[in-house]
XYZ file of C-alpha atoms in Angstrom:
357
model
C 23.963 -25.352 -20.449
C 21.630 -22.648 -21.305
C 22.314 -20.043 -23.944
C 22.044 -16.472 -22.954
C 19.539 -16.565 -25.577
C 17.606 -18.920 -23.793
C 18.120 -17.110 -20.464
C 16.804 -14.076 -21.936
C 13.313 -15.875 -23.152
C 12.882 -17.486 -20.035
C 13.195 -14.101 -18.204
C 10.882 -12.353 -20.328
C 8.310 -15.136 -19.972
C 8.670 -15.039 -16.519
C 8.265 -11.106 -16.351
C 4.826 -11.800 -18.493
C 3.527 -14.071 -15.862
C 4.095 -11.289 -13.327
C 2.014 -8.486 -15.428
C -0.488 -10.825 -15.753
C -0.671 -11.682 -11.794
C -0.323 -7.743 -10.734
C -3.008 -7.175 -13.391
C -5.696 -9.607 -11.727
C -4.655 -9.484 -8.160
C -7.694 -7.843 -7.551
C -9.335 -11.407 -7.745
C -7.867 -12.512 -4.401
C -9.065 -9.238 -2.950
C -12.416 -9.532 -4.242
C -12.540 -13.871 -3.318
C -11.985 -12.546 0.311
C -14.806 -10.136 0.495
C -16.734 -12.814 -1.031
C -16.223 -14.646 2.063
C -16.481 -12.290 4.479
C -19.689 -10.981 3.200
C -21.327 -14.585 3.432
C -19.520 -14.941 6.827
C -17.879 -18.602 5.255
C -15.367 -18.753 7.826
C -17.940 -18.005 10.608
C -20.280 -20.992 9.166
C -17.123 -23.186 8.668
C -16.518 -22.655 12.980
C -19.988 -23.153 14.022
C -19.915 -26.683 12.984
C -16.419 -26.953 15.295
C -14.811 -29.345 12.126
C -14.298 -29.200 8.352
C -17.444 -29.028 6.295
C -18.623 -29.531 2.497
C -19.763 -26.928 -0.041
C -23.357 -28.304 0.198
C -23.230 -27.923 4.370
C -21.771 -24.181 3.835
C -24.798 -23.647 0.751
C -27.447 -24.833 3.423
C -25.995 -22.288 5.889
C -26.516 -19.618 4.012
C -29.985 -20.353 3.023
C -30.347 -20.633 6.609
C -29.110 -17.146 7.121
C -30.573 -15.855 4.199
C -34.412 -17.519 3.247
C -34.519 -15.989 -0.398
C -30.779 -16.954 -0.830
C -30.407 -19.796 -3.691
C -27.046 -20.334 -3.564
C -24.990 -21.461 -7.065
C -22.353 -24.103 -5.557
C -20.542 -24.322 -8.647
C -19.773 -20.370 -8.010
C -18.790 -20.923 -4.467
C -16.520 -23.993 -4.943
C -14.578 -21.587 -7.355
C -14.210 -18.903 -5.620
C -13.497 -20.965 -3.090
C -10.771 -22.912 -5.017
C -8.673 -19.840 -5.378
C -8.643 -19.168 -1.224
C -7.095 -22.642 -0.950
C -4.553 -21.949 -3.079
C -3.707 -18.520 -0.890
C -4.091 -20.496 2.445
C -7.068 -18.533 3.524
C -9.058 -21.793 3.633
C -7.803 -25.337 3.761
C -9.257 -28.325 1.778
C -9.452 -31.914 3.316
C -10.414 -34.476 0.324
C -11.764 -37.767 1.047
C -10.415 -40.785 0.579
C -13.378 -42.532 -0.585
C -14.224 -40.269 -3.177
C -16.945 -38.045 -0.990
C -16.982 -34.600 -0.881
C -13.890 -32.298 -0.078
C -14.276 -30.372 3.233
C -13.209 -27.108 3.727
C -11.572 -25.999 7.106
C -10.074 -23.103 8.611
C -6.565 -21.790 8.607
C -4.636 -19.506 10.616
C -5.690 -16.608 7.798
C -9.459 -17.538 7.912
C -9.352 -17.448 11.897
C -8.813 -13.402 11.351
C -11.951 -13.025 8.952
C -14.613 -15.014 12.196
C -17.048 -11.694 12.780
C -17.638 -12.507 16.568
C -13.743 -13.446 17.261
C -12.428 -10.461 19.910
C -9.393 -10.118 17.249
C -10.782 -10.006 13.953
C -10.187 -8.158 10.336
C -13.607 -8.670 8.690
C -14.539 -5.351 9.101
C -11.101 -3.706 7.469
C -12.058 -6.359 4.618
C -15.963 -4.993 4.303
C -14.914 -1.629 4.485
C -11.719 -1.524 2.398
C -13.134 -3.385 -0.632
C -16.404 -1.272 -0.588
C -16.977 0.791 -3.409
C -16.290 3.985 -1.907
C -12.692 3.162 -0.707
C -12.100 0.971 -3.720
C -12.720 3.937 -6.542
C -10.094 6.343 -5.000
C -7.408 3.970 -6.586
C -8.871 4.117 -9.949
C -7.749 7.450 -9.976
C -4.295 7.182 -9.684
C -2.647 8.229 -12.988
C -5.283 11.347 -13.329
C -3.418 12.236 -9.680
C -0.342 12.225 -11.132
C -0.793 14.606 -13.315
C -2.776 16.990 -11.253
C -2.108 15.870 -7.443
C -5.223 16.565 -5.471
C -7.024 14.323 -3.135
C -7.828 11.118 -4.753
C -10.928 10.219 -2.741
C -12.244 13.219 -3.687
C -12.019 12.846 -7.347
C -13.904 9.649 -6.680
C -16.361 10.774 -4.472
C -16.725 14.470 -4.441
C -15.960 15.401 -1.034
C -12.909 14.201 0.674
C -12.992 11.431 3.554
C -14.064 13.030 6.653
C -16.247 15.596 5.087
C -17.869 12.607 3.242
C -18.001 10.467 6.852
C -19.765 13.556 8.440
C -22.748 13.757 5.903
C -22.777 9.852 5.586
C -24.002 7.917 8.598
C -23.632 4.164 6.548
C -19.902 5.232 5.524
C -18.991 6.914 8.972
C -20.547 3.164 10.448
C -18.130 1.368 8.538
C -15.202 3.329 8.744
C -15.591 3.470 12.359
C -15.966 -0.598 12.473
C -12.800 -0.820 10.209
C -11.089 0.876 12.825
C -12.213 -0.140 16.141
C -11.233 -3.493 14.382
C -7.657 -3.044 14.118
C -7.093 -0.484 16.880
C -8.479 -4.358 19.180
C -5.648 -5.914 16.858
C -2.701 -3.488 17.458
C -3.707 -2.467 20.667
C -3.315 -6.356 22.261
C 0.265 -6.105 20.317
C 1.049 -2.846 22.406
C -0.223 -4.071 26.027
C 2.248 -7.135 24.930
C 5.361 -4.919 25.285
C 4.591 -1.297 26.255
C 3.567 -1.865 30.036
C 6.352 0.097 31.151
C 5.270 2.949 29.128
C 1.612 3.407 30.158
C 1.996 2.820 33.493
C 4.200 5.751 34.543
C 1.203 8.285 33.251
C -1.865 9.322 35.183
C -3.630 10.981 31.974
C -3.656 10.623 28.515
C -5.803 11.746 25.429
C -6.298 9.561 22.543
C -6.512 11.978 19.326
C -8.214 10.719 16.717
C -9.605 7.916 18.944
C -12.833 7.107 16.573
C -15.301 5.469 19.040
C -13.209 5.161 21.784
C -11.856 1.722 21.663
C -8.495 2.247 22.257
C -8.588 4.628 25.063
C -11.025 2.311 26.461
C -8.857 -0.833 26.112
C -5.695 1.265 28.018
C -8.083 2.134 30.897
C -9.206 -1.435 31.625
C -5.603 -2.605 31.585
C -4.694 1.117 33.637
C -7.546 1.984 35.468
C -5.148 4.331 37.357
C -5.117 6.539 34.055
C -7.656 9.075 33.238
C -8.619 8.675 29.713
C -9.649 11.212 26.789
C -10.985 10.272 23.882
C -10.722 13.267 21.522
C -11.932 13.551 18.156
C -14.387 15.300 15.484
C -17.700 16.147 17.130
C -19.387 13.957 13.914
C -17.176 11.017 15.705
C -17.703 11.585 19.055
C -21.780 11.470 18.315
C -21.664 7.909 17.688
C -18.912 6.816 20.526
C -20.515 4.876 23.666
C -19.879 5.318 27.073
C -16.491 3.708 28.889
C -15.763 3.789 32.559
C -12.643 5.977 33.156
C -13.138 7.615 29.519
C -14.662 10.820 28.740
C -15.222 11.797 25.045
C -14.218 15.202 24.086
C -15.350 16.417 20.436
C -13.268 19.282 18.744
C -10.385 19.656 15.887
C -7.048 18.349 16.795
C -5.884 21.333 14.752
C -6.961 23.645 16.777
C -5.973 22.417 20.163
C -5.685 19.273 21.958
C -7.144 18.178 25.359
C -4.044 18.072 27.961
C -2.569 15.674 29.368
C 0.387 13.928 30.807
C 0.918 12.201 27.467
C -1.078 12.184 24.163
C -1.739 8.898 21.994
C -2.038 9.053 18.470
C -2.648 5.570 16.778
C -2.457 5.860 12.545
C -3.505 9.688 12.504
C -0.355 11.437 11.608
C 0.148 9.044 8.139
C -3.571 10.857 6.908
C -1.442 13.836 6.811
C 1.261 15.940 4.916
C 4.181 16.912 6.808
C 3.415 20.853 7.342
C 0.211 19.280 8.412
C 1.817 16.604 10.903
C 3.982 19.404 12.452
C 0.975 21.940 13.360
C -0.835 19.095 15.105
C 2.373 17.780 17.127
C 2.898 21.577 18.010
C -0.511 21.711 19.460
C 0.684 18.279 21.634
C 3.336 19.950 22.731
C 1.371 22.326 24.237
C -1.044 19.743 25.893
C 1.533 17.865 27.584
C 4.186 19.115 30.336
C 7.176 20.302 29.376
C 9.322 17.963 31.482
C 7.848 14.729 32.071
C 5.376 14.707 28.450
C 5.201 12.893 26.139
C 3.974 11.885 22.596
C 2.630 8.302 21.650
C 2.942 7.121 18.110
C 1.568 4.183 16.622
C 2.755 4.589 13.285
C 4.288 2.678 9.731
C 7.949 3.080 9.634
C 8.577 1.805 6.796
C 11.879 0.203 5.453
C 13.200 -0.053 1.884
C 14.947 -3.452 2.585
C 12.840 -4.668 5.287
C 11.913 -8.514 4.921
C 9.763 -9.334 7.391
C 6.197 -10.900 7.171
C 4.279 -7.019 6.992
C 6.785 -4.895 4.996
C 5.110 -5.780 1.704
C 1.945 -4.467 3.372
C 3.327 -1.726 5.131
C 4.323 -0.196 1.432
C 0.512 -0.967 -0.100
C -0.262 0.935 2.909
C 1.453 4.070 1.704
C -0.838 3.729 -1.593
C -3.778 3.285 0.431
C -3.290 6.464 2.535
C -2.355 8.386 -1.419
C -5.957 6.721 -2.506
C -8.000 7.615 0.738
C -6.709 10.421 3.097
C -3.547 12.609 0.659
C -1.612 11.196 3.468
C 1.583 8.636 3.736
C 3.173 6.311 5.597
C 6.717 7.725 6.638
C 10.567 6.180 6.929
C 12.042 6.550 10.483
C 14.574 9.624 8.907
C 11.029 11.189 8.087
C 9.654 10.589 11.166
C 12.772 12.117 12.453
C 12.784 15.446 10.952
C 9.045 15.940 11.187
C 9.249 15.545 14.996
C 12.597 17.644 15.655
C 10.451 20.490 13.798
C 7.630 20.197 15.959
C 9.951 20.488 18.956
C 10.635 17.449 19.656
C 13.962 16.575 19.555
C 14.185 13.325 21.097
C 12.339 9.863 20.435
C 12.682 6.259 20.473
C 11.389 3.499 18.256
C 9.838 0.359 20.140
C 8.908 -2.584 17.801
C 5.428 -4.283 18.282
C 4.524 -8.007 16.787
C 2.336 -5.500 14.455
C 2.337 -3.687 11.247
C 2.958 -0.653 13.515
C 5.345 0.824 15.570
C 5.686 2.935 18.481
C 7.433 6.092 18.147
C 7.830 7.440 21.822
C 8.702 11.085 21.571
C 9.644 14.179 24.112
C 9.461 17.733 23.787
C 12.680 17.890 25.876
């Protein structure tokens, strides 16, 4: 029977192996960029079955002429994403090479897949979005915008004098607006259908609207958001892109979308741009469209962990935050809008459906 001596050693030695696996987390982070950035899931697919470290070396080469690739490097790097399940490892019987295959996790990271995460990965583990965290403690004591201190200017100012960071951005989230908007068409039918008109604010490039008018084509589509933005957005049938300042006004409609714009903001700030929907929409039949974080203190299911590194990540890139639903609650009810409704999605995200009577 154990001693509460003993108890007490083995809980401190088990709260040192935690500091030490928060400390170097980073290494998974950094393992998966790794294999984005030398598209290893993508060469692991083309062959259509597992493959050894020598097969993926040659592939790279093949991409890459002046590439020399160190295999010793890439089977440990690639050690540690079979341990987290990114990549699976098949070991031969007879002693011949191991042969690395793809997992449900590695499926997300395939570049030409229609669903796919690799560019959240590229751009959220690039330098730019990485050193905003670094600053953490130094915003603590003097609050401030953290990208900023990192880079000088703060996100979208930086995005409008930087075409390569505006690129990537924009990539990062056409990717998951593809990923979250399947998970919305799944269960919010009912909801889209009713309206003939709707303006996506803050709709980047234009995916989003885009994907709602080829599964509406009854609805009129606006894709509204900084003229910088819009510059770079192509053309959709059934979409026209409107460039402008959401702060200022809003395009109207029967119903304005907003997917992941409102969590970039403080609350003062969140209330004088659902004000300004409220005035786009009609009084009587409008609407609001969140697709937002709610998160939950004792939530347990398979994104709540990532909903809260979320929060940090809007603190490290935007001075914004994700929200709990009493949050949500009051920020809406003093924009004027008293009612709403939560609708969960098979998503990180939820809608928050909200009416301005």
């Amino acid at each position: 029977m154990a001693t509460k001596e003993t108890e007490e050693t083995e809980e401190l030695l088990k709260g040192q192996a935690e500091i030490w696996k928060y400390m170097l987390c980073f290494a998974d982070s950094m393992a998966l960029k790794c294999a984005v950035e030398l598209h290893l899931a993508d060469i692991i697919n083309s062959h259509g079955s597992p493959i050894s470290l020598s097969q993926i070396a040659s592939s790279i080469v093949a991409s890459d002429p002046l590439a020399t690739p160190e295999i010793s490097y890439l089977s440990r790097i690639m050690r540690l994403l079979v341990r987290r399940n990114i990549f699976a490892v098949h070991h031969s019987s007879d002693g011949g090479e191991p042969l690395y295959g793809l997992t449900h996790s590695s499926k997300w990271l395939l570049r030409d897949a229609e669903l796919t995460l690799a560019p959240m990965v590229l751009a959220e583990l690039h330098k730019w979005l990485v050193d905003p965290w670094l600053c953490f403690s130094q915003g603590v004591k003097e609050g401030g915008d953290q990208f900023q201190k990192a880079n000088a200017l703060d996100i979208w100012s930086f995005a409008s004098i930087n075409p390569q960071f505006n690129q990537l951005f924009n990539n990062a989230m056409a990717s998951t607006s593809k990923v979250i908007m399947k998970a919305i068409l799944s269960v919010y039918q009912d909801g889209l259908s009713s309206i003939e008109s709707l303006t996506d604010v803050g709709g980047g490039i234009g995916g989003v609207i885009s994907e709602i008018v080829k599964a509406f084509p009854h609805i009129k589509g606006i894709n509204y958001d900084l003229p910088h933005v819009i510059s770079t957005a192509p053309p959709y049938q059934g979409v026209t892109h409107i460039g402008g300042d959401m702060f200022e006004a809003i395009p109207k409609a029967d119903a304005v979308f907003m997917k992941w714009i409102l969590h970039d903001w403080d609350d003062k700030e969140c209330v004088r741009i659902l004000k300004n929907c409220k005035k786009a929409i009609p009084e009587k039949t409008g609407k609001v469209i969140l697709v937002e974080v709610i998160l939950k203190a004792d939530g347990a299911d398979p994104f709540d962990d990532t909903r809260f590194y979320f929060d940090l990540l809007m603190l490290a890139h935007t001075n914004g935050r994700e929200r709990t639903e009493k949050e949500w609650k009051n920020i809406l009810e003093e924009a004027g809008f008293p009612r709403y409704r939560v609708i969960a999605l098979p998503a990180i995200t939820s809608i928050i459906e909200a009416y301005p009577s």
